[in-house]
Structures are given as structure tokens and as C-alpha cells.
Amino acid sequence: MDYDALLERIAKDIAPLIGSGTPAEYIPALATVDRNRFGMAIAGVDGSVHGVGDWQVPFSAQSITKVFALALALAEGGDSLWERVGREPSGNPFNSLVQLEYENGIPRNPFINAGALVVTDRLQTLTGDASSELLTFLRAESGNPSLAFDAEVAASEQEHGDRNAALAHFMASYGNIDNPVPALLDHYFWQCSIEMTCADLSRAGLFLARHGLRADGSRLLTRSEAKQINAVMLTCGTYDAAGEFAYRVGLPGKSGVGGGIIAVVPGQCVLTVWSPGLDAQGNSVAGVAALDRFTTLTGLSVF
């Protein structure tokens, strides 16, 4: 497949949507990002990487990092994690407090904020330094040793992180948080602040396309665990728009409010798109459209 020509066509087709939507204004450090940016990259399991537009411009990965934290927590600690977080779509906004009270402090899935806090808490217990462990992993899998935290974004999220603090304290009251909440929040905000390019994220996610195998050929996850993460990405990875995303795109995906979306074609490749303008559910408007065009033009999906 001529990925370069395909990416150029997708970029041309969705060009009218670039600039649509609104950047994540509730995180001041993200609110000023140029909404007219657009990048897309495809990394194949054969090691090839192709891109278009701003595919080598770093951006804030935000909630996309939750996929990698989940993989590390499962690799380090096994299936006991699922006793503390569910695997069902939430149907509510990603930072909602409502369901937690109904469900006794057990988050619906690992990709809403409450669930991701539980995953980071588990990874902190297992490793002693959750955010650094994640950064080390992402550097290795992306092949980019210069990946780093963005201190300005982390500080911005910390300053405006009252809702996440409320989620963590509420779960702690049910005994579902093991580490001190302030330390947990620090690791969570640093985790979300990691800057990566579309190329970095596509390479880093290839273990999900390789059924659990890392870039060096070692096994991070069993085939079953890789399948499980892909399944939860499909059903829960784009917040309360997961049904629409599955309908339009038909691939396991995970979005972030930095405007990025990562998507997996098992056995073949990983795609990442980035455009900062978000829809009401927190997903990139142009990014979803680009992934929709990819699966429409190629016929590649899990269905």
C-alpha cells in the first residue's frame, strides 16, 4: 500500500475541518495551541513510518498515555487490576463524579480520569515511580530518547486539577487508592504532560499491533492481554463518543485533549492523528474525520 499517497489524500479530503472545534481551554497551557495544526503518521509492524503535515511536531499526549500506563500496570501486576477498575463504557463525561458514588468508588473503565488514576496508583505501587517508568517505556518503544515531560503543562494541570483531586479523594474514601493522593496526582499530571509527535506515538503503540511484543522483540503482554487492551480502547477510548467512533472508524482508539488520537490495526500498523480543535466530547474533530477516511479508503478495520 502506498501510505504516502494515502496520507496526502486524507489530508486533502479533511482540510476543510482543520481548525474546527476548540482546544482544551480548561488547561490554560493547551488553550493557546494553534488549532490549524494537523499531522498524521502510520507506523507499520515492518518498521516503516510515513507521515503528512505536522507529523513530527511534538504535542501534549494527555490521555493517550493512559493506554501505555495500563499496559505497564498489567505487565507488572497482572489481572488483579481489574478488581479495582471496570471495563465498561461510561456514558458520562471523562471527569464525571456521578457514577463513582453509584458504583462504590470503582471506575467504569481505565480511560476515564477516575480509572486512569487507579491505574497510575497501581503502577506507582508496583514501580515506586509511575511517571518516570512510563517515560522510560515510551522512550524505548518510540525510539526517541529525548521524549520529556512538559513542566508548563504539568503545572497548569496541577493548578486547575481540583476535579481530578476530588475523584482521587473520593475513591480513596472507598479504599480504592493505595498511595497518598497528592503524590498520585503529581504522577498523573506529569504522565499526561508528556510531549510526543505522531511518529513517536505510532511507533510506541506498535506492541498492540504486534499482539504484545515490544520493539526489541521481547514480550510485554500476552496475546490475550493485548487483545483486551485493544477491546477496551474500542469500547471506551474516546470517552462518551466511543459508540460513534466505533461506527465511523472501526478501530481500537484512544484520544487525548491535546488533540491527538492513536488507533490500532492489529497485525498491521498503528496510526496517530493530531489536530487541537476538539468536539464537545473532547475528541479531535479533524482527527476523527481523518481516521474515518483511512478506514473508508483502505477497508482496514476490526469489523
Tab-separated table of C-alpha atoms in Angstrom:
chain	number	residue	atom	x	y	z
A	1	MET	CA	0.000	0.000	0.000
A	2	ASP	CA	1.276	3.457	-0.879
A	3	TYR	CA	0.890	5.059	2.532
A	4	ASP	CA	2.436	8.368	1.462
A	5	ALA	CA	-0.139	8.897	-1.291
A	6	LEU	CA	-2.912	7.725	1.035
A	7	LEU	CA	-1.938	10.200	3.749
A	8	GLU	CA	-1.735	13.063	1.266
A	9	ARG	CA	-5.240	12.245	0.032
A	10	ILE	CA	-6.633	12.049	3.569
A	11	ALA	CA	-5.073	15.398	4.471
A	12	LYS	CA	-6.594	16.971	1.365
A	13	ASP	CA	-10.023	15.420	1.998
A	14	ILE	CA	-10.307	16.607	5.599
A	15	ALA	CA	-8.621	20.013	5.078
A	16	PRO	CA	-11.933	21.939	5.440
A	17	LEU	CA	-12.265	20.585	9.002
A	18	ILE	CA	-8.813	21.650	10.187
A	19	GLY	CA	-9.305	24.491	12.647
A	20	SER	CA	-12.784	23.301	13.611
A	21	GLY	CA	-13.557	22.694	17.263
A	22	THR	CA	-11.997	24.273	20.318
A	23	PRO	CA	-8.667	23.489	22.040
A	24	ALA	CA	-8.829	22.323	25.666
A	25	GLU	CA	-9.406	25.728	27.246
A	26	TYR	CA	-9.739	24.383	30.796
A	27	ILE	CA	-5.987	23.634	30.698
A	28	PRO	CA	-4.507	27.081	30.018
A	29	ALA	CA	-1.241	25.679	28.652
A	30	LEU	CA	-3.218	23.861	25.933
A	31	ALA	CA	-5.661	26.657	25.160
A	32	THR	CA	-3.115	28.646	23.150
A	33	VAL	CA	-2.056	25.830	20.778
A	34	ASP	CA	-2.637	26.726	17.108
A	35	ARG	CA	-5.895	24.999	16.152
A	36	ASN	CA	-4.841	24.949	12.476
A	37	ARG	CA	-2.221	22.282	13.097
A	38	PHE	CA	-2.746	18.834	11.575
A	39	GLY	CA	-0.468	15.823	11.448
A	40	MET	CA	-0.917	12.118	10.772
A	41	ALA	CA	1.542	9.218	10.911
A	42	ILE	CA	1.381	5.493	10.209
A	43	ALA	CA	3.917	3.048	11.683
A	44	GLY	CA	3.889	-0.440	10.233
A	45	VAL	CA	4.836	-3.629	12.026
A	46	ASP	CA	7.598	-3.906	9.403
A	47	GLY	CA	9.260	-0.825	10.924
A	48	SER	CA	8.225	1.682	8.248
A	49	VAL	CA	6.894	5.099	9.264
A	50	HIS	CA	5.007	7.505	7.000
A	51	GLY	CA	3.548	10.906	7.756
A	52	VAL	CA	1.870	14.027	6.475
A	53	GLY	CA	1.526	17.579	7.744
A	54	ASP	CA	2.731	18.275	11.287
A	55	TRP	CA	3.505	14.629	11.979
A	56	GLN	CA	6.897	15.411	13.535
A	57	VAL	CA	5.743	18.324	15.717
A	58	PRO	CA	5.558	17.425	19.456
A	59	PHE	CA	2.244	17.904	21.240
A	60	SER	CA	0.809	17.067	24.650
A	61	ALA	CA	-0.150	13.371	24.629
A	62	GLN	CA	-2.535	13.799	27.582
A	63	SER	CA	-4.961	10.856	27.932
A	64	ILE	CA	-3.306	8.820	25.182
A	65	THR	CA	-0.685	7.984	27.819
A	66	LYS	CA	-3.374	6.073	29.711
A	67	VAL	CA	-3.039	3.221	27.199
A	68	PHE	CA	0.642	2.807	27.980
A	69	ALA	CA	0.171	3.121	31.734
A	70	LEU	CA	-2.498	0.399	31.554
A	71	ALA	CA	-0.176	-1.875	29.577
A	72	LEU	CA	2.628	-1.429	32.111
A	73	ALA	CA	0.310	-1.991	35.075
A	74	LEU	CA	-0.969	-5.237	33.532
A	75	ALA	CA	2.545	-6.341	32.575
A	76	GLU	CA	3.895	-5.648	36.066
A	77	GLY	CA	0.937	-6.671	38.189
A	78	GLY	CA	-1.388	-8.907	36.188
A	79	ASP	CA	-5.162	-9.180	36.081
A	80	SER	CA	-5.744	-8.199	39.728
A	81	LEU	CA	-6.011	-4.622	38.423
A	82	TRP	CA	-9.486	-5.441	37.103
A	83	GLU	CA	-10.734	-5.874	40.671
A	84	ARG	CA	-10.297	-2.106	41.080
A	85	VAL	CA	-11.460	-0.760	37.706
A	86	GLY	CA	-14.109	-1.946	35.266
A	87	ARG	CA	-14.128	-2.462	31.517
A	88	GLU	CA	-17.461	-0.902	30.554
A	89	PRO	CA	-18.188	2.317	28.629
A	90	SER	CA	-19.058	5.137	30.979
A	91	GLY	CA	-21.707	7.030	29.018
A	92	ASN	CA	-20.665	10.075	31.053
A	93	PRO	CA	-18.003	12.785	30.640
A	94	PHE	CA	-14.420	11.654	31.281
A	95	ASN	CA	-14.157	13.558	34.560
A	96	SER	CA	-17.594	12.736	35.986
A	97	LEU	CA	-18.046	12.097	39.695
A	98	VAL	CA	-21.597	10.818	39.415
A	99	GLN	CA	-21.029	7.149	38.561
A	100	LEU	CA	-18.375	6.684	41.233
A	101	GLU	CA	-20.892	7.139	44.012
A	102	TYR	CA	-23.374	4.749	42.435
A	103	GLU	CA	-20.647	2.147	41.961
A	104	ASN	CA	-18.873	2.398	45.312
A	105	GLY	CA	-15.670	4.029	44.127
A	106	ILE	CA	-14.950	1.558	41.277
A	107	PRO	CA	-14.454	3.465	37.998
A	108	ARG	CA	-16.216	2.161	34.910
A	109	ASN	CA	-13.041	1.788	32.819
A	110	PRO	CA	-9.315	2.658	32.842
A	111	PHE	CA	-9.603	5.514	30.343
A	112	ILE	CA	-11.921	7.907	32.139
A	113	ASN	CA	-9.970	10.058	34.591
A	114	ALA	CA	-11.029	8.133	37.683
A	115	GLY	CA	-9.999	4.828	36.123
A	116	ALA	CA	-6.685	6.234	34.933
A	117	LEU	CA	-5.962	7.467	38.454
A	118	VAL	CA	-6.479	3.919	39.741
A	119	VAL	CA	-4.130	2.575	37.056
A	120	THR	CA	-1.454	5.157	37.910
A	121	ASP	CA	-1.909	4.371	41.597
A	122	ARG	CA	-1.353	0.674	40.852
A	123	LEU	CA	1.699	1.431	38.713
A	124	GLN	CA	3.094	3.644	41.477
A	125	THR	CA	2.751	0.791	43.978
A	126	LEU	CA	4.406	-1.657	41.562
A	127	THR	CA	7.309	0.538	40.444
A	128	GLY	CA	7.779	3.296	43.025
A	129	ASP	CA	7.900	5.968	40.291
A	130	ALA	CA	4.971	5.626	37.903
A	131	SER	CA	5.568	8.673	35.703
A	132	SER	CA	9.296	8.031	35.206
A	133	GLU	CA	8.660	4.355	34.496
A	134	LEU	CA	6.155	5.358	31.825
A	135	LEU	CA	8.507	7.902	30.257
A	136	THR	CA	11.321	5.332	30.111
A	137	PHE	CA	8.994	2.878	28.395
A	138	LEU	CA	7.801	5.434	25.843
A	139	ARG	CA	11.379	6.458	25.029
A	140	ALA	CA	12.306	2.837	24.379
A	141	GLU	CA	9.257	1.941	22.282
A	142	SER	CA	9.253	5.150	20.230
A	143	GLY	CA	12.994	5.035	19.659
A	144	ASN	CA	13.170	8.662	20.779
A	145	PRO	CA	15.387	9.076	23.881
A	146	SER	CA	14.654	12.816	24.019
A	147	LEU	CA	10.976	12.443	24.988
A	148	ALA	CA	10.264	14.551	28.054
A	149	PHE	CA	7.640	15.894	30.400
A	150	ASP	CA	6.321	19.396	29.738
A	151	ALA	CA	6.681	21.205	33.054
A	152	GLU	CA	4.410	24.086	31.987
A	153	VAL	CA	1.550	21.723	31.081
A	154	ALA	CA	2.008	19.687	34.271
A	155	ALA	CA	1.919	22.855	36.389
A	156	SER	CA	-1.138	24.111	34.506
A	157	GLU	CA	-2.983	20.850	35.140
A	158	GLN	CA	-1.920	20.854	38.795
A	159	GLU	CA	-3.236	24.388	39.242
A	160	HIS	CA	-6.571	23.507	37.647
A	161	GLY	CA	-6.790	19.902	38.866
A	162	ASP	CA	-9.485	20.198	41.523
A	163	ARG	CA	-11.812	17.767	39.754
A	164	ASN	CA	-9.106	15.091	39.498
A	165	ALA	CA	-8.225	15.651	43.147
A	166	ALA	CA	-11.888	15.203	44.050
A	167	LEU	CA	-12.025	11.938	42.077
A	168	ALA	CA	-8.916	10.612	43.794
A	169	HIS	CA	-10.034	11.565	47.308
A	170	PHE	CA	-13.482	10.091	46.673
A	171	MET	CA	-12.003	6.760	45.564
A	172	ALA	CA	-9.590	6.829	48.488
A	173	SER	CA	-12.601	7.066	50.805
A	174	TYR	CA	-13.710	3.709	49.392
A	175	GLY	CA	-10.252	2.188	49.835
A	176	ASN	CA	-9.531	2.133	46.099
A	177	ILE	CA	-6.389	4.316	46.242
A	178	ASP	CA	-3.264	2.962	47.954
A	179	ASN	CA	-0.832	5.870	47.696
A	180	PRO	CA	-1.099	9.379	49.180
A	181	VAL	CA	-3.415	11.382	46.932
A	182	PRO	CA	-1.049	14.380	46.462
A	183	ALA	CA	1.768	12.091	45.265
A	184	LEU	CA	-0.623	10.192	42.982
A	185	LEU	CA	-1.863	13.424	41.413
A	186	ASP	CA	1.721	14.565	40.783
A	187	HIS	CA	2.494	11.384	38.850
A	188	TYR	CA	-0.784	11.595	36.960
A	189	PHE	CA	-0.235	15.199	35.867
A	190	TRP	CA	3.379	14.512	34.858
A	191	GLN	CA	2.204	11.440	32.931
A	192	CYS	CA	-0.362	13.444	30.963
A	193	SER	CA	2.154	16.204	30.192
A	194	ILE	CA	4.498	14.021	28.113
A	195	GLU	CA	5.129	15.566	24.700
A	196	MET	CA	5.269	13.274	21.666
A	197	THR	CA	4.909	13.524	17.912
A	198	CYS	CA	2.515	11.499	15.776
A	199	ALA	CA	5.505	9.406	14.691
A	200	ASP	CA	6.572	8.811	18.319
A	201	LEU	CA	3.114	7.678	19.385
A	202	SER	CA	2.615	5.422	16.377
A	203	ARG	CA	5.931	3.660	16.992
A	204	ALA	CA	5.304	3.423	20.727
A	205	GLY	CA	1.907	1.795	20.207
A	206	LEU	CA	3.151	-0.931	17.885
A	207	PHE	CA	3.228	-3.509	20.690
A	208	LEU	CA	-0.567	-3.522	20.437
A	209	ALA	CA	-0.401	-4.252	16.708
A	210	ARG	CA	2.252	-6.913	17.373
A	211	HIS	CA	-0.016	-8.730	19.844
A	212	GLY	CA	2.079	-7.756	22.869
A	213	LEU	CA	5.638	-7.766	21.501
A	214	ARG	CA	7.904	-4.795	22.252
A	215	ALA	CA	10.200	-3.049	19.781
A	216	ASP	CA	13.144	-5.225	20.889
A	217	GLY	CA	11.152	-8.420	20.317
A	218	SER	CA	10.566	-9.166	23.992
A	219	ARG	CA	7.044	-9.834	25.188
A	220	LEU	CA	5.346	-7.111	27.245
A	221	LEU	CA	1.849	-8.614	27.207
A	222	THR	CA	0.313	-11.948	26.370
A	223	ARG	CA	-1.704	-12.041	23.152
A	224	SER	CA	-4.802	-12.160	25.325
A	225	GLU	CA	-3.800	-9.054	27.305
A	226	ALA	CA	-3.035	-7.128	24.097
A	227	LYS	CA	-6.445	-8.147	22.761
A	228	GLN	CA	-8.072	-6.968	25.988
A	229	ILE	CA	-6.444	-3.525	25.812
A	230	ASN	CA	-7.468	-3.147	22.164
A	231	ALA	CA	-11.015	-4.142	23.090
A	232	VAL	CA	-11.232	-1.583	25.898
A	233	MET	CA	-9.805	1.066	23.563
A	234	LEU	CA	-12.560	0.309	21.047
A	235	THR	CA	-15.372	0.487	23.586
A	236	CYS	CA	-14.034	3.174	25.953
A	237	GLY	CA	-11.129	5.020	24.318
A	238	THR	CA	-12.975	8.113	23.120
A	239	TYR	CA	-14.995	8.834	26.248
A	240	ASP	CA	-18.748	9.014	25.788
A	241	ALA	CA	-18.334	9.180	21.992
A	242	ALA	CA	-16.947	5.620	21.803
A	243	GLY	CA	-20.008	4.273	20.013
A	244	GLU	CA	-19.813	6.955	17.330
A	245	PHE	CA	-16.061	6.386	16.950
A	246	ALA	CA	-16.546	2.623	16.530
A	247	TYR	CA	-19.297	3.323	13.987
A	248	ARG	CA	-17.242	5.793	11.947
A	249	VAL	CA	-13.711	4.418	12.343
A	250	GLY	CA	-13.997	0.790	13.421
A	251	LEU	CA	-10.595	0.582	15.112
A	252	PRO	CA	-9.368	0.489	18.723
A	253	GLY	CA	-8.531	4.097	19.515
A	254	LYS	CA	-7.581	6.421	22.352
A	255	SER	CA	-7.920	10.172	22.246
A	256	GLY	CA	-6.417	12.932	24.354
A	257	VAL	CA	-7.489	16.521	24.932
A	258	GLY	CA	-4.195	17.666	23.434
A	259	GLY	CA	-5.881	16.829	20.125
A	260	GLY	CA	-4.206	13.511	19.447
A	261	ILE	CA	-5.782	10.127	18.695
A	262	ILE	CA	-3.957	6.814	18.412
A	263	ALA	CA	-5.585	3.901	16.567
A	264	VAL	CA	-4.506	0.283	16.094
A	265	VAL	CA	-4.886	-2.048	13.123
A	266	PRO	CA	-3.941	-5.370	14.786
A	267	GLY	CA	-1.238	-7.232	12.915
A	268	GLN	CA	-0.551	-4.339	10.545
A	269	CYS	CA	0.047	-0.815	11.822
A	270	VAL	CA	-0.651	1.978	14.292
A	271	LEU	CA	-1.913	5.422	13.268
A	272	THR	CA	-1.752	8.693	15.154
A	273	VAL	CA	-3.503	11.912	14.189
A	274	TRP	CA	-3.199	15.318	15.804
A	275	SER	CA	-5.305	18.437	15.427
A	276	PRO	CA	-6.017	20.549	18.528
A	277	GLY	CA	-9.648	21.529	17.821
A	278	LEU	CA	-11.913	19.318	19.937
A	279	ASP	CA	-15.596	18.435	19.760
A	280	ALA	CA	-17.934	18.529	22.764
A	281	GLN	CA	-16.752	15.078	23.914
A	282	GLY	CA	-13.067	16.060	23.909
A	283	ASN	CA	-12.033	14.333	20.666
A	284	SER	CA	-10.196	15.982	17.762
A	285	VAL	CA	-12.681	16.980	15.048
A	286	ALA	CA	-10.210	16.693	12.166
A	287	GLY	CA	-8.536	13.671	13.765
A	288	VAL	CA	-11.701	11.573	13.868
A	289	ALA	CA	-12.506	12.587	10.293
A	290	ALA	CA	-9.007	11.569	9.141
A	291	LEU	CA	-9.287	8.139	10.749
A	292	ASP	CA	-12.753	7.755	9.230
A	293	ARG	CA	-11.265	8.459	5.797
A	294	PHE	CA	-8.433	5.991	6.414
A	295	THR	CA	-10.721	3.065	7.158
A	296	THR	CA	-13.115	4.049	4.366
A	297	LEU	CA	-10.357	4.279	1.755
A	298	THR	CA	-8.441	1.163	2.847
A	299	GLY	CA	-11.191	-1.095	4.139
A	300	LEU	CA	-8.995	-1.790	7.171
A	301	SER	CA	-10.961	-2.144	10.390
A	302	VAL	CA	-11.668	-4.789	13.018
A	303	PHE	CA	-15.107	-5.424	11.502
